[in-house]
């Protein structure tokens, strides 16, 4: 569960910028009732004009995740995380993330420069008192008295202390990891992204749900909620090799819950076979008593977007974790975006404490249009001034009950809106006049 994240000298953010998901009433290191989801926001929306730095906030978390996953194997993983402001290239870049894994709160801080890791510190608390797990300065690493990491594992980690390798990554390669290993494991399997640095085609998310095929049927139910007329999703077996067709037939049975042996797993597919599956993904539409089929590439971008988001939502809401979505409103109707948010906001559906963090321009979600689900404490605003970005919570402003937040936001009451260039009309008229003069004299 994500509590806060801070970045400094990263992208367009020169000064420290923090997003805080803790509820304003929460003032402790750990909750008295021990139930973290009662004290943390399930949804955060980030608003701001184009190129203000909204996406940068999501990219930072995504790149941190990737660096933890890959830095022991790929020396460029940490270098990709190094992205200082263009006017502050010599200054270090730093991050701090507070999160909860296996009921323990962690605070991980990381500072890097062009040479690699400058400092990396991990602390943990499950009682309210912070314990040092490890503290690193360049290639010098010290473990805390209560780190609970066996000596052999510490030696293995120390052997990997190269400038481009994170301690959090080196922890992964040890055999006996100790009680606080969940700090590293959280980065491995609790952050999901959509439209943020999408290197792998997003359609491949369909393969992420095969751990339990019932998830696919739930996703089909969510598709029906969108009123797209889609009744089910299947994979066609036509025009594929016989051995692949047999696997696809088995996959369809999994999706439809028709397997005789519930303990049986979906078949393994090679990358080439996965491509065939994606190309043969079919959406079954129903209109009154008639049905028709459309292949995935024939569907509208809105339907494809909703289908992929539904798959992500099902996975995260069931297992727990954080879903980062850039431009949630892209290809989604405001009411559909609101339905998606409700999957995370409804405590009866989201019993795992899953969280949704997204960027958007959709002001209908701001709480002034009846169906919107966002409270002012869940809205953050990003603004760029003189090439430097800053982030601010909406509830830092004085807001009265009768205020139409969406309207006031568009009017610029809270900043973080596009600045219209002065005298734009005059500039256009001047260019038009020059263009018409030149075309008339040239005889065009």
Coordinates of C-alpha atoms in Angstrom, one line a residue:
X1 CA 0.0 0.0 0.0
X2 CA 1.5 3.3 -1.1
X3 CA 1.6 6.1 1.6
X4 CA 3.7 8.9 0.1
X5 CA 6.3 9.4 -2.6
X6 CA 8.7 12.3 -3.1
X7 CA 11.1 13.2 -5.9
X8 CA 13.6 16.0 -6.2
X9 CA 15.6 17.1 -9.3
X10 CA 13.8 14.6 -11.5
X11 CA 12.4 15.7 -14.8
X12 CA 10.8 19.1 -14.5
X13 CA 10.7 18.9 -10.7
X14 CA 13.7 20.7 -9.2
X15 CA 12.5 21.2 -5.6
X16 CA 10.9 18.4 -3.6
X17 CA 7.5 17.3 -4.8
X18 CA 5.4 14.9 -2.6
X19 CA 2.1 13.1 -3.2
X20 CA 0.6 12.0 0.1
X21 CA -2.1 9.3 0.1
X22 CA -2.5 9.2 3.9
X23 CA -5.9 10.5 5.0
X24 CA -5.6 13.9 6.7
X25 CA -6.9 12.6 10.0
X26 CA -4.0 10.1 10.2
X27 CA -1.1 11.4 12.3
X28 CA 0.7 8.3 13.4
X29 CA 3.5 6.1 12.1
X30 CA 1.2 3.0 12.3
X31 CA -2.6 2.9 12.8
X32 CA -4.0 2.0 16.2
X33 CA -6.5 -0.5 14.7
X34 CA -3.8 -2.0 12.5
X35 CA -6.0 -1.7 9.4
X36 CA -4.0 0.4 7.0
X37 CA -6.8 0.7 4.3
X38 CA -8.9 2.7 6.8
X39 CA -6.3 5.4 6.9
X40 CA -5.1 5.6 3.3
X41 CA -6.8 7.0 0.1
X42 CA -7.8 4.4 -2.4
X43 CA -7.8 6.8 -5.3
X44 CA -5.7 9.8 -6.2
X45 CA -6.3 12.0 -9.3
X46 CA -3.6 14.3 -10.6
X47 CA -4.6 17.3 -12.7
X48 CA -2.7 19.9 -14.6
X49 CA -2.2 21.3 -18.1
X50 CA -0.3 19.4 -20.8
X51 CA 3.5 19.2 -20.3
X52 CA 3.1 20.4 -16.6
X53 CA 4.7 17.2 -15.2
X54 CA 1.7 15.1 -14.3
X55 CA 3.0 12.0 -16.1
X56 CA 6.5 12.6 -14.7
X57 CA 5.2 11.8 -11.2
X58 CA 4.0 8.4 -12.5
X59 CA 7.1 7.7 -14.5
X60 CA 9.2 8.2 -11.4
X61 CA 7.5 5.4 -9.5
X62 CA 7.5 3.2 -12.6
X63 CA 11.2 3.7 -13.2
X64 CA 12.0 3.1 -9.5
X65 CA 10.1 -0.2 -9.8
X66 CA 12.0 -1.2 -12.9
X67 CA 15.3 -0.3 -11.4
X68 CA 14.6 -2.5 -8.4
X69 CA 13.6 -5.4 -10.7
X70 CA 16.6 -5.1 -13.1
X71 CA 19.6 -3.3 -11.7
X72 CA 21.5 -6.5 -10.8
X73 CA 21.2 -7.7 -14.4
X74 CA 21.1 -4.5 -16.4
X75 CA 23.6 -1.7 -15.7
X76 CA 21.5 0.8 -17.6
X77 CA 18.4 0.3 -15.3
X78 CA 19.7 2.8 -12.8
X79 CA 21.0 5.2 -15.4
X80 CA 17.5 5.4 -17.0
X81 CA 16.3 6.5 -13.5
X82 CA 18.8 9.4 -13.5
X83 CA 16.8 12.2 -15.2
X84 CA 17.8 15.6 -13.6
X85 CA 16.3 18.9 -14.7
X86 CA 18.1 20.3 -17.7
X87 CA 19.3 23.3 -15.7
X88 CA 20.5 21.2 -12.8
X89 CA 22.3 18.4 -14.4
X90 CA 25.2 18.3 -11.9
X91 CA 22.9 18.1 -8.9
X92 CA 21.9 14.6 -7.5
X93 CA 18.4 13.2 -8.0
X94 CA 16.6 11.8 -4.9
X95 CA 13.5 9.8 -4.1
X96 CA 11.7 8.9 -0.9
X97 CA 8.8 6.3 -0.8
X98 CA 6.7 5.3 2.2
X99 CA 4.7 2.1 1.7
X100 CA 3.2 -0.8 3.6
X101 CA 4.0 -4.5 2.8
X102 CA 2.9 -7.4 5.0
X103 CA 1.6 -4.9 7.6
X104 CA 5.1 -3.3 8.0
X105 CA 5.7 0.3 7.1
X106 CA 8.8 1.0 5.1
X107 CA 10.6 4.2 4.2
X108 CA 13.1 3.9 1.4
X109 CA 15.2 6.8 0.3
X110 CA 17.5 6.8 -2.7
X111 CA 19.9 9.5 -4.0
X112 CA 21.7 9.0 -7.3
X113 CA 24.0 11.0 -9.6
X114 CA 25.8 10.3 -12.9
X115 CA 28.2 7.9 -11.1
X116 CA 25.5 5.8 -9.6
X117 CA 24.1 5.3 -6.1
X118 CA 25.1 8.1 -3.7
X119 CA 22.9 7.0 -0.8
X120 CA 20.3 4.4 -0.1
X121 CA 18.5 3.9 3.2
X122 CA 15.7 1.6 4.3
X123 CA 13.9 1.9 7.6
X124 CA 10.9 -0.2 8.9
X125 CA 8.3 0.0 11.6
X126 CA 5.4 -2.2 12.7
X127 CA 5.1 -0.7 16.2
X128 CA 5.6 3.0 15.6
X129 CA 9.4 3.0 16.3
X130 CA 11.6 3.1 13.2
X131 CA 14.3 0.5 12.8
X132 CA 17.3 0.8 10.4
X133 CA 17.4 -2.1 8.0
X134 CA 20.4 -0.9 5.9
X135 CA 22.2 2.3 5.1
X136 CA 24.5 2.7 2.1
X137 CA 26.9 5.5 1.0
X138 CA 28.3 4.8 -2.4
X139 CA 29.7 1.3 -2.1
X140 CA 29.8 1.2 1.7
X141 CA 26.9 -0.7 3.2
X142 CA 25.9 -1.1 6.8
X143 CA 23.1 -3.2 8.2
X144 CA 21.0 -2.2 11.2
X145 CA 21.1 -4.1 14.5
X146 CA 17.5 -5.3 13.9
X147 CA 17.8 -5.9 10.1
X148 CA 17.3 -9.7 10.6
X149 CA 19.3 -10.5 7.5
X150 CA 21.6 -13.6 7.9
X151 CA 25.4 -13.1 7.7
X152 CA 25.7 -15.1 4.5
X153 CA 23.0 -13.0 2.8
X154 CA 24.7 -9.8 3.9
X155 CA 28.0 -11.0 2.4
X156 CA 26.2 -11.8 -0.9
X157 CA 24.6 -8.4 -1.0
X158 CA 27.9 -6.7 -0.3
X159 CA 29.5 -8.6 -3.2
X160 CA 27.0 -6.9 -5.6
X161 CA 27.6 -3.3 -4.4
X162 CA 28.5 -1.9 -7.7
X163 CA 27.6 1.8 -8.4
X164 CA 24.7 0.9 -10.7
X165 CA 23.2 -1.9 -8.4
X166 CA 20.6 -1.1 -5.8
X167 CA 20.8 -2.8 -2.4
X168 CA 17.1 -3.4 -2.8
X169 CA 17.8 -5.4 -6.0
X170 CA 20.8 -7.3 -4.6
X171 CA 18.5 -8.5 -1.8
X172 CA 16.5 -10.4 -4.4
X173 CA 19.4 -12.8 -5.2
X174 CA 19.9 -14.0 -1.7
X175 CA 18.4 -17.3 -0.5
X176 CA 17.6 -16.5 3.1
X177 CA 16.3 -12.9 3.2
X178 CA 15.0 -12.2 6.6
X179 CA 11.6 -10.9 7.9
X180 CA 11.8 -7.5 6.2
X181 CA 12.3 -8.8 2.7
X182 CA 8.7 -7.8 1.9
X183 CA 10.2 -4.2 1.4
X184 CA 11.9 -5.4 -1.8
X185 CA 9.2 -7.8 -2.8
X186 CA 6.7 -5.0 -2.9
X187 CA 8.5 -3.4 -5.8
X188 CA 8.6 -6.7 -7.6
X189 CA 4.8 -7.4 -7.6
X190 CA 2.7 -4.6 -6.2
X191 CA 3.0 -1.7 -8.8
X192 CA 1.1 -2.0 -12.1
X193 CA 1.1 0.6 -14.9
X194 CA -1.2 1.5 -17.8
X195 CA -0.1 4.0 -20.5
X196 CA 3.1 4.8 -18.5
X197 CA 6.2 3.9 -20.4
X198 CA 4.3 1.2 -22.3
X199 CA 7.1 -0.8 -23.9
X200 CA 5.2 -4.1 -24.1
X201 CA 2.0 -3.9 -26.1
X202 CA -0.8 -3.4 -23.5
X203 CA -2.9 -6.2 -24.9
X204 CA -0.5 -8.6 -23.3
X205 CA -2.2 -7.9 -20.0
X206 CA -4.6 -10.7 -20.9
X207 CA -1.8 -13.1 -20.0
X208 CA -1.4 -11.6 -16.6
X209 CA -4.8 -13.0 -15.5
X210 CA -4.2 -16.6 -16.3
X211 CA -3.1 -17.4 -12.7
X212 CA -6.9 -17.6 -12.1
X213 CA -9.1 -17.8 -15.2
X214 CA -12.1 -16.7 -13.2
X215 CA -10.6 -13.2 -13.4
X216 CA -11.3 -13.2 -17.1
X217 CA -15.0 -13.8 -16.5
X218 CA -15.1 -11.0 -14.0
X219 CA -13.5 -8.7 -16.6
X220 CA -16.2 -9.7 -19.0
X221 CA -18.8 -8.6 -16.5
X222 CA -17.1 -5.3 -16.2
X223 CA -17.2 -5.0 -20.0
X224 CA -20.9 -5.4 -19.9
X225 CA -21.1 -2.5 -17.4
X226 CA -19.8 -0.2 -20.1
X227 CA -22.9 -0.7 -22.2
X228 CA -20.8 -1.6 -25.2
X229 CA -23.1 -4.4 -26.2
X230 CA -20.3 -7.0 -25.5
X231 CA -21.6 -10.2 -24.1
X232 CA -18.3 -12.2 -23.8
X233 CA -14.7 -12.4 -25.0
X234 CA -13.3 -15.5 -26.7
X235 CA -10.2 -16.5 -28.7
X236 CA -10.8 -17.9 -32.2
X237 CA -9.1 -21.1 -33.2
X238 CA -9.2 -20.5 -36.9
X239 CA -6.2 -20.1 -39.2
X240 CA -3.7 -21.2 -36.6
X241 CA -1.6 -24.4 -36.4
X242 CA -3.4 -27.4 -34.9
X243 CA -1.3 -27.6 -31.8
X244 CA -2.0 -23.9 -31.1
X245 CA -5.7 -24.4 -31.8
X246 CA -5.8 -27.1 -29.1
X247 CA -4.3 -24.7 -26.6
X248 CA -6.7 -21.9 -27.5
X249 CA -9.6 -24.3 -27.1
X250 CA -8.4 -25.1 -23.6
X251 CA -7.9 -21.4 -22.9
X252 CA -11.5 -20.6 -23.9
X253 CA -12.7 -23.3 -21.5
X254 CA -10.8 -21.7 -18.8
X255 CA -12.3 -18.3 -19.6
X256 CA -15.8 -19.7 -19.6
X257 CA -15.3 -21.8 -16.5
X258 CA -15.9 -25.1 -18.3
X259 CA -12.8 -27.0 -17.2
X260 CA -13.7 -30.3 -15.6
X261 CA -10.6 -30.2 -13.4
X262 CA -10.5 -26.9 -11.5
X263 CA -7.0 -27.5 -10.4
X264 CA -5.6 -27.6 -13.9
X265 CA -3.6 -24.7 -15.1
X266 CA -3.9 -22.8 -18.4
X267 CA -1.4 -24.0 -21.1
X268 CA 2.0 -22.4 -21.5
X269 CA 2.4 -20.4 -24.7
X270 CA 5.5 -19.2 -26.5
X271 CA 5.8 -15.5 -27.5
X272 CA 4.9 -16.4 -31.1
X273 CA 1.8 -18.2 -29.8
X274 CA 0.8 -15.3 -27.6
X275 CA 0.9 -13.0 -30.7
X276 CA -1.5 -15.4 -32.4
X277 CA -3.8 -15.4 -29.4
X278 CA -3.9 -11.6 -29.4
X279 CA -4.6 -11.5 -33.1
X280 CA -7.5 -13.9 -32.6
X281 CA -9.1 -12.2 -29.6
X282 CA -12.8 -11.8 -30.4
X283 CA -15.5 -9.7 -28.7
X284 CA -19.0 -11.2 -28.9
X285 CA -21.7 -8.5 -29.2
X286 CA -25.4 -9.0 -28.6
X287 CA -28.1 -6.9 -30.1
X288 CA -31.6 -8.0 -29.0
X289 CA -31.7 -11.7 -30.0
X290 CA -28.9 -11.4 -32.6
X291 CA -25.1 -11.7 -32.0
X292 CA -22.1 -10.7 -34.0
X293 CA -18.3 -10.8 -33.6
X294 CA -15.6 -8.3 -33.9
X295 CA -11.9 -9.0 -33.7
X296 CA -9.8 -7.0 -31.2
X297 CA -8.3 -4.8 -34.0
X298 CA -11.9 -4.0 -35.3
X299 CA -13.1 -2.7 -31.9
X300 CA -13.1 1.0 -31.1
X301 CA -10.2 2.4 -29.2
X302 CA -12.6 3.1 -26.4
X303 CA -13.7 -0.5 -26.1
X304 CA -10.1 -1.8 -26.2
X305 CA -9.0 0.8 -23.6
X306 CA -11.9 -0.2 -21.3
X307 CA -11.2 -3.9 -21.7
X308 CA -7.5 -3.5 -20.8
X309 CA -8.3 -1.3 -17.9
X310 CA -10.9 -3.9 -16.7
X311 CA -8.2 -6.6 -16.7
X312 CA -5.8 -4.4 -14.7
X313 CA -8.5 -3.4 -12.2
X314 CA -9.6 -7.0 -11.6
X315 CA -6.0 -8.1 -10.9
X316 CA -5.1 -5.2 -8.6
X317 CA -8.4 -5.1 -6.7
X318 CA -8.2 -8.9 -6.0
X319 CA -4.5 -9.1 -5.1
X320 CA -3.9 -5.6 -3.7
X321 CA -1.3 -3.2 -5.1
X322 CA -1.1 0.2 -6.8
X323 CA -2.3 0.8 -10.4
X324 CA -0.8 3.8 -12.1
X325 CA -2.8 5.1 -15.1
X326 CA -1.8 8.0 -17.3
X327 CA -4.7 9.9 -18.9
X328 CA -7.5 7.7 -17.5
X329 CA -10.1 9.8 -19.4
X330 CA -8.5 9.0 -22.8
X331 CA -11.1 7.2 -24.9
X332 CA -13.4 6.8 -21.8
X333 CA -16.7 8.6 -21.3
X334 CA -16.7 10.5 -17.9
X335 CA -19.4 8.1 -16.6
X336 CA -17.3 5.1 -17.5
X337 CA -14.2 6.7 -15.9
X338 CA -16.3 7.2 -12.8
X339 CA -17.4 3.5 -12.9
X340 CA -13.7 2.5 -13.1
X341 CA -12.9 4.6 -10.1
X342 CA -15.7 3.1 -8.1
X343 CA -14.1 -0.3 -8.3
X344 CA -11.4 1.1 -6.1
X345 CA -13.5 3.4 -4.0
X346 CA -16.2 0.9 -3.0
X347 CA -14.9 -0.9 0.2
X348 CA -17.2 -3.9 -0.5
X349 CA -15.5 -4.5 -3.8
X350 CA -12.0 -3.3 -2.9
X351 CA -11.4 -5.4 0.3
X352 CA -7.7 -5.7 -0.5
X353 CA -6.8 -2.0 -0.1
X354 CA -5.9 -1.7 -3.8
X355 CA -5.1 1.9 -4.9
X356 CA -5.6 3.8 -8.1
X357 CA -3.4 6.8 -9.0
X358 CA -4.1 8.5 -12.3
X359 CA -3.7 11.6 -14.3
X360 CA -6.6 13.3 -16.0
X361 CA -8.2 16.4 -17.4
X362 CA -11.7 15.3 -16.6
X363 CA -13.3 17.9 -14.3
X364 CA -16.5 15.9 -14.0
X365 CA -14.7 13.8 -11.5
X366 CA -14.0 16.7 -9.2
X367 CA -17.1 16.3 -7.1
X368 CA -19.5 18.9 -8.5
X369 CA -21.4 16.8 -11.0
X370 CA -23.5 14.4 -8.8
X371 CA -21.9 11.0 -9.7
X372 CA -18.3 12.0 -9.2
X373 CA -16.5 10.1 -6.4
X374 CA -13.4 12.2 -5.7
X375 CA -13.1 14.2 -2.5
X376 CA -10.9 17.3 -2.5
X377 CA -8.3 15.4 -0.4
X378 CA -7.9 13.0 -3.4
X379 CA -7.1 15.6 -5.9
X380 CA -3.6 17.0 -6.6
X381 CA -2.6 19.8 -9.0
X382 CA 0.6 20.1 -11.0
X383 CA 1.7 23.4 -12.4
X384 CA 4.9 24.4 -14.3
X385 CA 6.4 27.9 -13.9
X386 CA 9.6 28.9 -15.7
X387 CA 10.3 25.3 -16.7
X388 CA 10.0 24.0 -13.1
X389 CA 7.0 21.9 -11.9
X390 CA 5.4 21.9 -8.5
X391 CA 2.5 19.8 -7.0
X392 CA -0.1 20.9 -4.5
X393 CA -3.1 19.2 -2.9
X394 CA -6.5 20.7 -3.7
X395 CA -7.5 20.7 0.0
X396 CA -4.8 23.2 0.7
X397 CA -7.1 25.8 -0.8
X398 CA -10.1 27.3 1.0
X399 CA -13.1 25.6 -0.5
X400 CA -16.7 26.2 0.6
X401 CA -19.5 23.8 0.4
X402 CA -21.3 25.8 -2.3
X403 CA -18.2 25.9 -4.5
X404 CA -18.4 24.2 -7.9
X405 CA -14.9 22.8 -7.8
X406 CA -14.7 21.8 -11.5
X407 CA -15.9 25.2 -12.7
X408 CA -13.6 27.1 -10.4
X409 CA -10.6 24.9 -11.5
X410 CA -11.3 25.7 -15.1
X411 CA -11.5 29.4 -14.2
X412 CA -8.0 29.2 -12.7
X413 CA -9.0 29.5 -9.0
X414 CA -6.5 26.8 -8.1
X415 CA -3.9 27.2 -10.8
X416 CA -2.7 24.2 -12.8
X417 CA -4.6 25.2 -16.0
X418 CA -3.2 26.1 -19.4
X419 CA -2.1 29.7 -19.9
X420 CA -3.6 31.1 -23.1
X421 CA -1.0 33.2 -25.0
X422 CA -1.9 36.9 -24.9
X423 CA -2.7 38.5 -28.2
X424 CA -3.0 35.1 -30.0
X425 CA -5.8 36.4 -32.2
X426 CA -3.7 39.4 -33.4
X427 CA -0.7 37.1 -34.2
X428 CA -2.9 34.8 -36.2
X429 CA -4.5 37.7 -38.1
X430 CA -1.0 39.0 -38.9
X431 CA 0.2 35.7 -40.3
X432 CA -3.0 35.2 -42.2
X433 CA -2.6 38.7 -43.8
X434 CA 1.0 38.0 -44.7
X435 CA 0.1 34.6 -46.2
X436 CA -2.8 36.0 -48.2
X437 CA -0.6 38.9 -49.5
X438 CA 2.1 36.4 -50.6
X439 CA -0.3 34.1 -52.3
X440 CA -2.1 36.9 -54.2
X441 CA 1.2 38.4 -55.5
X442 CA 2.4 34.9 -56.6
X443 CA -0.8 34.2 -58.4
X444 CA -1.6 31.1 -56.3

